[in-house]
CSV table of C-alpha atoms in Angstrom, one decimal:
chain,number,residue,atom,x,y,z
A,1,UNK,CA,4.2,12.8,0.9
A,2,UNK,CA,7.9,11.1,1.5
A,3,UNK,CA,9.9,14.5,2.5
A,4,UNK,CA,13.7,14.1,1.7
A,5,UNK,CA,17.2,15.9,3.0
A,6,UNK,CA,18.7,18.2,0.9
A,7,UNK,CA,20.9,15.7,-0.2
A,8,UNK,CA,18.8,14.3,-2.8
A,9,UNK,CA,20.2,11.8,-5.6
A,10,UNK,CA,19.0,8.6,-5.8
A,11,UNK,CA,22.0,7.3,-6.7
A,12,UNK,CA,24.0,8.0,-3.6
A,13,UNK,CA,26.0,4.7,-1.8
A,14,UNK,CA,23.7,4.8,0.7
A,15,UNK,CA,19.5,5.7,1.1
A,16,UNK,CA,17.8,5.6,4.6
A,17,UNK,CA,14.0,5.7,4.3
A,18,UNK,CA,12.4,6.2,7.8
A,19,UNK,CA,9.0,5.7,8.5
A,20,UNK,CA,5.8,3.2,8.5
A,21,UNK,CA,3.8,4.4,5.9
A,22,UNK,CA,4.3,1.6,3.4
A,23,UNK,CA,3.6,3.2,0.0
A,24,UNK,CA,6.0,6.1,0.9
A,25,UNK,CA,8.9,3.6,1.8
A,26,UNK,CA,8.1,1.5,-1.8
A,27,UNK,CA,8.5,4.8,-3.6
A,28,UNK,CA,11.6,6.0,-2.0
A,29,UNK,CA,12.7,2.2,-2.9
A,30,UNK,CA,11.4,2.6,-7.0
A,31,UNK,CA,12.8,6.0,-7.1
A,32,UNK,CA,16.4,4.8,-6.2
A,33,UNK,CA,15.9,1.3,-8.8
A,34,UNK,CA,14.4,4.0,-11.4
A,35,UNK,CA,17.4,6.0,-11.1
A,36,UNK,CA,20.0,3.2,-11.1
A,37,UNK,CA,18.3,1.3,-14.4
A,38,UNK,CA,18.3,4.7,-16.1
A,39,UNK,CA,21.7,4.6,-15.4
A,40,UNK,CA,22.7,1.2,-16.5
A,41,UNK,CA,19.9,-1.1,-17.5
A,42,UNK,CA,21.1,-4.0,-16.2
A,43,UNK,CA,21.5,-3.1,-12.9
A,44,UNK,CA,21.2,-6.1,-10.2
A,45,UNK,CA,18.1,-5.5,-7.0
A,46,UNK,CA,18.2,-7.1,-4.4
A,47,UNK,CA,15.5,-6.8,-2.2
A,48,UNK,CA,15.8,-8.5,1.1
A,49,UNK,CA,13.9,-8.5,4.6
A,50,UNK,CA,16.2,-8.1,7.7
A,51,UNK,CA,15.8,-11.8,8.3
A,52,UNK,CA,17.3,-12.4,4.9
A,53,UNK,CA,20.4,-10.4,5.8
A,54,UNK,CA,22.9,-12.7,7.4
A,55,UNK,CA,26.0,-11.9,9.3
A,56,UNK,CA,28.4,-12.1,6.2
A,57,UNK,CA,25.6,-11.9,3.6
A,58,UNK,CA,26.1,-7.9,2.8
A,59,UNK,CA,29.7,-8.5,2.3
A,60,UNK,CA,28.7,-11.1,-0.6
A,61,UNK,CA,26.4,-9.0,-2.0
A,62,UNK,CA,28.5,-5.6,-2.6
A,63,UNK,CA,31.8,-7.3,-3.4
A,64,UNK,CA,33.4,-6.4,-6.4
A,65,UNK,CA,32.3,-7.7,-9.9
A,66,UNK,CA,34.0,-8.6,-12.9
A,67,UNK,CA,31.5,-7.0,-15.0
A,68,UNK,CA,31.6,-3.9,-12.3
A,69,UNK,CA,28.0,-4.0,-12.5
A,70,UNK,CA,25.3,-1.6,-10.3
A,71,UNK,CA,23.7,-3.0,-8.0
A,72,UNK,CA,20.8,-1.9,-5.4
A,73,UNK,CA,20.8,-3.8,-2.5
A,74,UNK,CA,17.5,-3.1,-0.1
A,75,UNK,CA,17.1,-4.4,3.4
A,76,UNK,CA,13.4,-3.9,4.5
A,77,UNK,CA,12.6,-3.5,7.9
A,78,UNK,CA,16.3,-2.5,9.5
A,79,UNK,CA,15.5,-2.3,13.3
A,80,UNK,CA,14.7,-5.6,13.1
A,81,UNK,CA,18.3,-7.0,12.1
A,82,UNK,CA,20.6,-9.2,14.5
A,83,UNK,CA,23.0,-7.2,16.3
A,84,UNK,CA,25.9,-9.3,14.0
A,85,UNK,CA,24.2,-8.0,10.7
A,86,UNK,CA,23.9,-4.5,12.3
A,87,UNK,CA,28.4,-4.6,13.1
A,88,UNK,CA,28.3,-5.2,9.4
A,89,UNK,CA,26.0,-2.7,7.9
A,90,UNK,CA,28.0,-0.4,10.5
A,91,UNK,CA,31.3,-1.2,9.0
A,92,UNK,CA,29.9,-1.2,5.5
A,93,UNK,CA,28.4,2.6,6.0
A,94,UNK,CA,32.3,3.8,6.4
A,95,UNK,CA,33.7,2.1,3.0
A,96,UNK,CA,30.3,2.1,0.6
A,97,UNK,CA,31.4,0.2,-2.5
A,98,UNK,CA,31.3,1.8,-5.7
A,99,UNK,CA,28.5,1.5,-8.3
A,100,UNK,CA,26.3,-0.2,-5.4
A,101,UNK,CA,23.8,1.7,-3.6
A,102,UNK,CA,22.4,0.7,-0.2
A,103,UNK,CA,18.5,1.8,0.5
A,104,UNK,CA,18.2,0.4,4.5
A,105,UNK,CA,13.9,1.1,5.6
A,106,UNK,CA,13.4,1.7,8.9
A,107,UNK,CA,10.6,2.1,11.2
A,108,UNK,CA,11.9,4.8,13.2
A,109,UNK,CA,11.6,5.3,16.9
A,110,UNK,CA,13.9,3.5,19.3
A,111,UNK,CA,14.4,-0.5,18.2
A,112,UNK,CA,17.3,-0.6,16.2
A,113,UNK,CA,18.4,3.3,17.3
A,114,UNK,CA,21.8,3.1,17.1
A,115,UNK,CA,21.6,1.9,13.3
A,116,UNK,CA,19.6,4.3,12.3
A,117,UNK,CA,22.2,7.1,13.9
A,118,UNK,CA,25.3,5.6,12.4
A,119,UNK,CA,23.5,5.9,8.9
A,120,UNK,CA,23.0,9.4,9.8
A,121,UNK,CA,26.4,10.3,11.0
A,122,UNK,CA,27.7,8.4,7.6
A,123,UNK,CA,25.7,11.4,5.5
A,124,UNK,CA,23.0,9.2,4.3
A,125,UNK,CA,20.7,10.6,1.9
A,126,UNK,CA,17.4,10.4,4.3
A,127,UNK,CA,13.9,10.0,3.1
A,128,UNK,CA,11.1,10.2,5.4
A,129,UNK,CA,7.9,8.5,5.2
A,130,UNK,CA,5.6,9.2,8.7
A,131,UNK,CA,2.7,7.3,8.8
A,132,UNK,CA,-0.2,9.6,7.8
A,133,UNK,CA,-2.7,9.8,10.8
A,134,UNK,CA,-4.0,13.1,10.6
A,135,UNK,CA,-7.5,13.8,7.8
A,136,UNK,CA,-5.4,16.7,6.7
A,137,UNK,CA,-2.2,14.9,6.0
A,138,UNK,CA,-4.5,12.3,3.9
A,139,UNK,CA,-6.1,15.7,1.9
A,140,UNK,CA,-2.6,17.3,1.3
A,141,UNK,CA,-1.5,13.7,0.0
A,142,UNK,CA,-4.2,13.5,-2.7
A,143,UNK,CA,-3.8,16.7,-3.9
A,144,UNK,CA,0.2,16.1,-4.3
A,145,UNK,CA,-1.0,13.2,-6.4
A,146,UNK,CA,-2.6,15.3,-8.7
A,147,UNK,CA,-0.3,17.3,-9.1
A,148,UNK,CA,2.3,15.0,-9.6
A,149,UNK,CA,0.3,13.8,-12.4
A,150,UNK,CA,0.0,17.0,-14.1
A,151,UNK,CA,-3.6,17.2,-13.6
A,152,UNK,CA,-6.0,19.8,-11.6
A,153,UNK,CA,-8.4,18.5,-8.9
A,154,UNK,CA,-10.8,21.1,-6.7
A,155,UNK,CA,-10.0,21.3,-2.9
A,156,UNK,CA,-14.0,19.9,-2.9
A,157,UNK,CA,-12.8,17.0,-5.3
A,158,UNK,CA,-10.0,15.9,-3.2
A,159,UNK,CA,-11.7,16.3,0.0
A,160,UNK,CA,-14.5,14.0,-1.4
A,161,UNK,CA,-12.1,11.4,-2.5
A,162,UNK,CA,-10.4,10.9,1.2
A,163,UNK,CA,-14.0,10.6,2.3
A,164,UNK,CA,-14.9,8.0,-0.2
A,165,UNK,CA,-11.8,6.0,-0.2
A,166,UNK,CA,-10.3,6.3,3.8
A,167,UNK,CA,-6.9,6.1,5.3
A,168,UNK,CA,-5.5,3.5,2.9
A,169,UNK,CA,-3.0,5.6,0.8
A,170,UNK,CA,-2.5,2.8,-2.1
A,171,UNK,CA,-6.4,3.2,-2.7
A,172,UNK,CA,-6.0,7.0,-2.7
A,173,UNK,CA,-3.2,7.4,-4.9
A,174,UNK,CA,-5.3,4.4,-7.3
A,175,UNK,CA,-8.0,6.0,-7.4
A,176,UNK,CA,-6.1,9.5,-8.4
A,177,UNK,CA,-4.1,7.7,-10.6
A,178,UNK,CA,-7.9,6.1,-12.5
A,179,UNK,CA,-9.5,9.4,-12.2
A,180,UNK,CA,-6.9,11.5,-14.5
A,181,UNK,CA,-6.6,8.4,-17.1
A,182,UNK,CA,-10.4,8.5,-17.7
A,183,UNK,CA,-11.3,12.1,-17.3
A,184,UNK,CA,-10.2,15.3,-19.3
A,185,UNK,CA,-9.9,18.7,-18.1
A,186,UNK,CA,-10.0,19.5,-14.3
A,187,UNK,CA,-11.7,16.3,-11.8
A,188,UNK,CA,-14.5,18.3,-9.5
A,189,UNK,CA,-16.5,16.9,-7.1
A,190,UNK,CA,-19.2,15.6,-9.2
A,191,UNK,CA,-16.8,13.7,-11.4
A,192,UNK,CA,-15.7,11.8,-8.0
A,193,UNK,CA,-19.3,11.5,-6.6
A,194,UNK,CA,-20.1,9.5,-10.0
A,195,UNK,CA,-17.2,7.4,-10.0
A,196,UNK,CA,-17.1,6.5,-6.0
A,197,UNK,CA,-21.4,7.0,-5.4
A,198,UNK,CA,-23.2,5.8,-9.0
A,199,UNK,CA,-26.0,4.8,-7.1
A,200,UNK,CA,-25.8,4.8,-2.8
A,201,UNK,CA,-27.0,1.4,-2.7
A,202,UNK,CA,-25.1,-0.1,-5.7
A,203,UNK,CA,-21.5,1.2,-5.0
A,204,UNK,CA,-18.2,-0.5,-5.0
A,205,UNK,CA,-18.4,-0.2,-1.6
A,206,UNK,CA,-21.8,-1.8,-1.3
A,207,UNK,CA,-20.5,-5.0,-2.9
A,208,UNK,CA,-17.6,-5.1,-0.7
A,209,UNK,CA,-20.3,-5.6,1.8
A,210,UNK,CA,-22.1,-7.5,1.0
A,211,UNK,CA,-19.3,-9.7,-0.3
A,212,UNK,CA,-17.5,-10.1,3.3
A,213,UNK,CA,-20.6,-10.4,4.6
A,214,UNK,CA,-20.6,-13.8,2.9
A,215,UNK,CA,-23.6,-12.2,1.4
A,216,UNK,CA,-23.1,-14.2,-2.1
A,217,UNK,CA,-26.5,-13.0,-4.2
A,218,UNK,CA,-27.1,-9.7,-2.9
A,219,UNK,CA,-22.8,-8.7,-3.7
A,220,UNK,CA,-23.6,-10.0,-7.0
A,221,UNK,CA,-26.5,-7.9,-7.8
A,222,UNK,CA,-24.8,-4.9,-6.5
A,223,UNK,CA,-22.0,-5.6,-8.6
A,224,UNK,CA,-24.1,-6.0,-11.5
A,225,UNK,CA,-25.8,-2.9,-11.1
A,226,UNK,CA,-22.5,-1.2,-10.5
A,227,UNK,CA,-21.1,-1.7,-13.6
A,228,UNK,CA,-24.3,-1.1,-15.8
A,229,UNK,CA,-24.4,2.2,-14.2
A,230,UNK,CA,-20.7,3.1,-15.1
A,231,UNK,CA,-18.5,2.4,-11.8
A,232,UNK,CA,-14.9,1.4,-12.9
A,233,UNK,CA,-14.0,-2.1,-12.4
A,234,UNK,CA,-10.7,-1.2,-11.0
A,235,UNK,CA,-13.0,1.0,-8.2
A,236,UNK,CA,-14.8,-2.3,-7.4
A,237,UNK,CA,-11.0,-4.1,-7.1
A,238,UNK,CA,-10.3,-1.5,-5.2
A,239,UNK,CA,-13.1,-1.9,-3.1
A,240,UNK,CA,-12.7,-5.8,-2.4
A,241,UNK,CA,-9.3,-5.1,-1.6
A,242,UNK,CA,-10.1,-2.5,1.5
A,243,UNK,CA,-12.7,-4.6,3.0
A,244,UNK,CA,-10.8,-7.7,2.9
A,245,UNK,CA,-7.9,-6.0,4.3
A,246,UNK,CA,-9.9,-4.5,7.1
A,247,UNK,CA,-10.8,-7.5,8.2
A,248,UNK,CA,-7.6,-9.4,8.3
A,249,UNK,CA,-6.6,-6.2,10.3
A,250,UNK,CA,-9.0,-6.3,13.0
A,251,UNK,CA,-9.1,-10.1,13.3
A,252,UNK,CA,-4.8,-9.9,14.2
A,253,UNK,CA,-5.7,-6.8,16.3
A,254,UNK,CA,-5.3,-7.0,19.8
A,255,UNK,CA,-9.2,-6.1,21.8
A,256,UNK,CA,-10.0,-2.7,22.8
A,257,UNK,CA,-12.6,0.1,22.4
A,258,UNK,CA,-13.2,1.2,18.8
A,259,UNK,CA,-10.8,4.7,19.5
A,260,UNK,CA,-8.3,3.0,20.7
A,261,UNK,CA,-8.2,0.7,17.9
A,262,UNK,CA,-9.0,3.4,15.3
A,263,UNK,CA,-5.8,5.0,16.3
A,264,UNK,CA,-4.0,1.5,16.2
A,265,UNK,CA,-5.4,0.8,12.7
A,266,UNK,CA,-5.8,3.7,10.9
A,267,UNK,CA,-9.7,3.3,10.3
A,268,UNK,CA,-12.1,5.6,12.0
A,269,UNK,CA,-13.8,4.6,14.8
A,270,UNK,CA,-17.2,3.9,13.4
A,271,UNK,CA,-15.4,1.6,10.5
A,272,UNK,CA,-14.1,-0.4,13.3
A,273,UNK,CA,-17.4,-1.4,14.7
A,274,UNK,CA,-19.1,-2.3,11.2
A,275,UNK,CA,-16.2,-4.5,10.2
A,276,UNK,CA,-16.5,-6.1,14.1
A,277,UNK,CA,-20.0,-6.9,12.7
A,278,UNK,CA,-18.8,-8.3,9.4
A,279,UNK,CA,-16.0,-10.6,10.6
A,280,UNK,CA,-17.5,-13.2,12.5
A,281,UNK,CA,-17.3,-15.9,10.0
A,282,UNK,CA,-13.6,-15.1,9.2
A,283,UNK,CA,-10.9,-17.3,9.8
A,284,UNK,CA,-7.0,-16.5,8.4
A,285,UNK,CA,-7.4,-18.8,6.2
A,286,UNK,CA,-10.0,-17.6,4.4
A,287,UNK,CA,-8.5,-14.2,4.7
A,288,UNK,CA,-5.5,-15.3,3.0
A,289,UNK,CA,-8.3,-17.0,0.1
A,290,UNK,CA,-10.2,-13.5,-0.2
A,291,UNK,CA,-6.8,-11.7,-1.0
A,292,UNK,CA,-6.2,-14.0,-3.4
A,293,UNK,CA,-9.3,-13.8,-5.3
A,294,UNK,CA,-8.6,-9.7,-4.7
A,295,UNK,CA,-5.6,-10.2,-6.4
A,296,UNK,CA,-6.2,-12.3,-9.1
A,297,UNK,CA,-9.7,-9.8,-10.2
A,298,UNK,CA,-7.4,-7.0,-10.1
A,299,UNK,CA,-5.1,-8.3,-12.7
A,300,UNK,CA,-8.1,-9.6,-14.7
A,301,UNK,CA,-9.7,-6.4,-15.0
A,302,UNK,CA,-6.5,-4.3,-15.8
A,303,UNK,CA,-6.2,-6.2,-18.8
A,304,UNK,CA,-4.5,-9.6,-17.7
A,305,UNK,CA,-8.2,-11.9,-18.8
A,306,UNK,CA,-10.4,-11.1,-21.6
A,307,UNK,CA,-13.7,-10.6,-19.3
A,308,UNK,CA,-13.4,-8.0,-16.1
A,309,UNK,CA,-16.7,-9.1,-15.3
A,310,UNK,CA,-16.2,-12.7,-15.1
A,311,UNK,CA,-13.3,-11.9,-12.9
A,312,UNK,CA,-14.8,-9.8,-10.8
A,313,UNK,CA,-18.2,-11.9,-10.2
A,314,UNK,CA,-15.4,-15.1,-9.4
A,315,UNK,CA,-13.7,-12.5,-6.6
A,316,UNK,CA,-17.1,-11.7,-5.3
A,317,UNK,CA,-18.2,-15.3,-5.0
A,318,UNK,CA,-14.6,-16.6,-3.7
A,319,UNK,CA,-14.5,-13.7,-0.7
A,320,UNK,CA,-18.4,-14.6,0.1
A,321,UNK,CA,-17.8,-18.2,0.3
A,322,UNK,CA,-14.4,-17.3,2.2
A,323,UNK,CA,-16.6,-15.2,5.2
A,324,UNK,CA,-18.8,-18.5,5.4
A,325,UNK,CA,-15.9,-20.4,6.3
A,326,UNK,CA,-15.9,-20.5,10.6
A,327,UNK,CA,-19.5,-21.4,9.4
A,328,UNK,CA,-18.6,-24.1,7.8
């Protein structure tokens, strides 16, 4: 969970969120637009890579209105700005305009050092977000979920989740997030066994698989057997979405033994060798296909079409086809 200095309102002229763990830094961004649009509805974001942000454009952007609207301007990935864009930010951090706030996310470490210190010495409000590493750090951060969604989960519940799902902490807090809108009272292990297991061989997980397997039939029949026996489509989404990610990880990773890239990627080691196994008919391209298709099933099934199954069995057929493709 993000930790944050005692200074802690959203709305102050200037938020630094330091860190790697992606969902943290997206929260400490939506906590800070939350706060400003409950303060004035129409308040202007701007969200901007370090690219983006030009020598001159911050100026623009925080320049006084004539409608003296708020405005959140946030520049993603800070120690990666031109030393230029940094002279500015560094000015802009001694004279923060009124009714703007400034949320800068940085990686941390050296690159880009000396921004991250001015921000500091200018009394930024500081949130950080580490990278979670550590099994222990993942089990703390599912049971923060439920509790920040006003539900009770056993410490066997929550352990069995981080089993289930992995490192990824989107398809943790999802699956938290599921788990107290479809069950009442406390979530034990056994509610999380049927949601995650159903049946071993039938699992979201098993038509993941099969699916980037390029395993076209068999992904199907899991996935029909998956849903008749009561898995949640958005566990199957879910799912897709890890084992196509894993594998556009691993195909951009560098070589190495599976430790050293477990350590690199976030997946334990033995994770690393099966998706070695199930990537050799990848290419980018169709990586980029499958997280379409990912994308597209999870909107269908969380109401955006009128048949979840229909989109799922598309995904499933789209990310097989997609694993085929070095295969022609």
């Amino acid at each position: 969970m993000a930790k944050k200095t005692a200074h802690d309102d959203p709305l102050a002229s200037v938020t630094l969120a330091v860190g790697q763990e992606e969902l943290l830094l997206d929260r400490a961004v939506q906590e800070v637009v939350a706060a400003a649009r409950a303060a004035d509805a129409d308040t202007d974001v701007r969200d901007l890579t370090s690219d983006q942000l030009q020598p001159g454009t911050l100026a623009e952007l925080t320049s006084p209105s004539l409608f003296a609207e708020r405005k959140v301007v946030v520049v993603r990935n800070a120690q990666d700005l031109s030393a230029d864009t940094v002279k500015d930010v560094k000015a802009y951090l001694g004279a923060p305009a009124e009714e703007i706030t400034l949320v800068l996310l940085h990686a941390g470490g050296a690159k880009g050092k000396g921004l991250l210190d001015a921000a500091r010495k200018a009394g930024a409000r500081e949130v950080t977000c580490p990278k979670m590493t550590k099994p222990a750090e993942r089990l703390a951060f599912v049971r923060g979920e439920f509790r920040a969604l006003g539900r009770s989960a056993t410490p066997e519940a929550c352990q069995a989740l981080v089993d289930a799902i992995g490192s990824d902490l989107r398809e943790l807090a999802s699956a938290a997030s599921q788990l107290v809108a479809d069950v009442e009272g406390t979530i034990d292990e056994a509610v999380v066994g049927r949601y995650y297991t159903g049946r071993a061989e039938a699992s979201s997980f098993e038509v993941a698989d099969r699916a980037v397997e390029g395993r076209a039939a068999e992904a199907l029949e899991a996935l029909r057997w998956s849903l008749s026996t009561g898995v949640a489509p958005v566990l199957i989404t879910s799912a897709l979405a890890q084992g196509v990610r894993a594998i556009g990880k691993l195909s951009s990773a560098r070589g190495g033994r599976p430790a050293d890239l477990a350590r690199e990627l976030g997946m334990p080691p033995w994770k690393i060798d099966r998706v070695r196994q199930q990537m050799r008919g990848w290419t980018p391209e169709g990586v980029a296909v499958a997280m379409r298709a990912v994308a597209e099933a999870d909107a269908g099934v969380k109401g955006g079409g009128d048949d979840p199954e229909y989109a799922l069995e598309k995904a499933v057929v789209t990310i097989a086809r997609a694993a085929r493709s070095r295969r022609g």
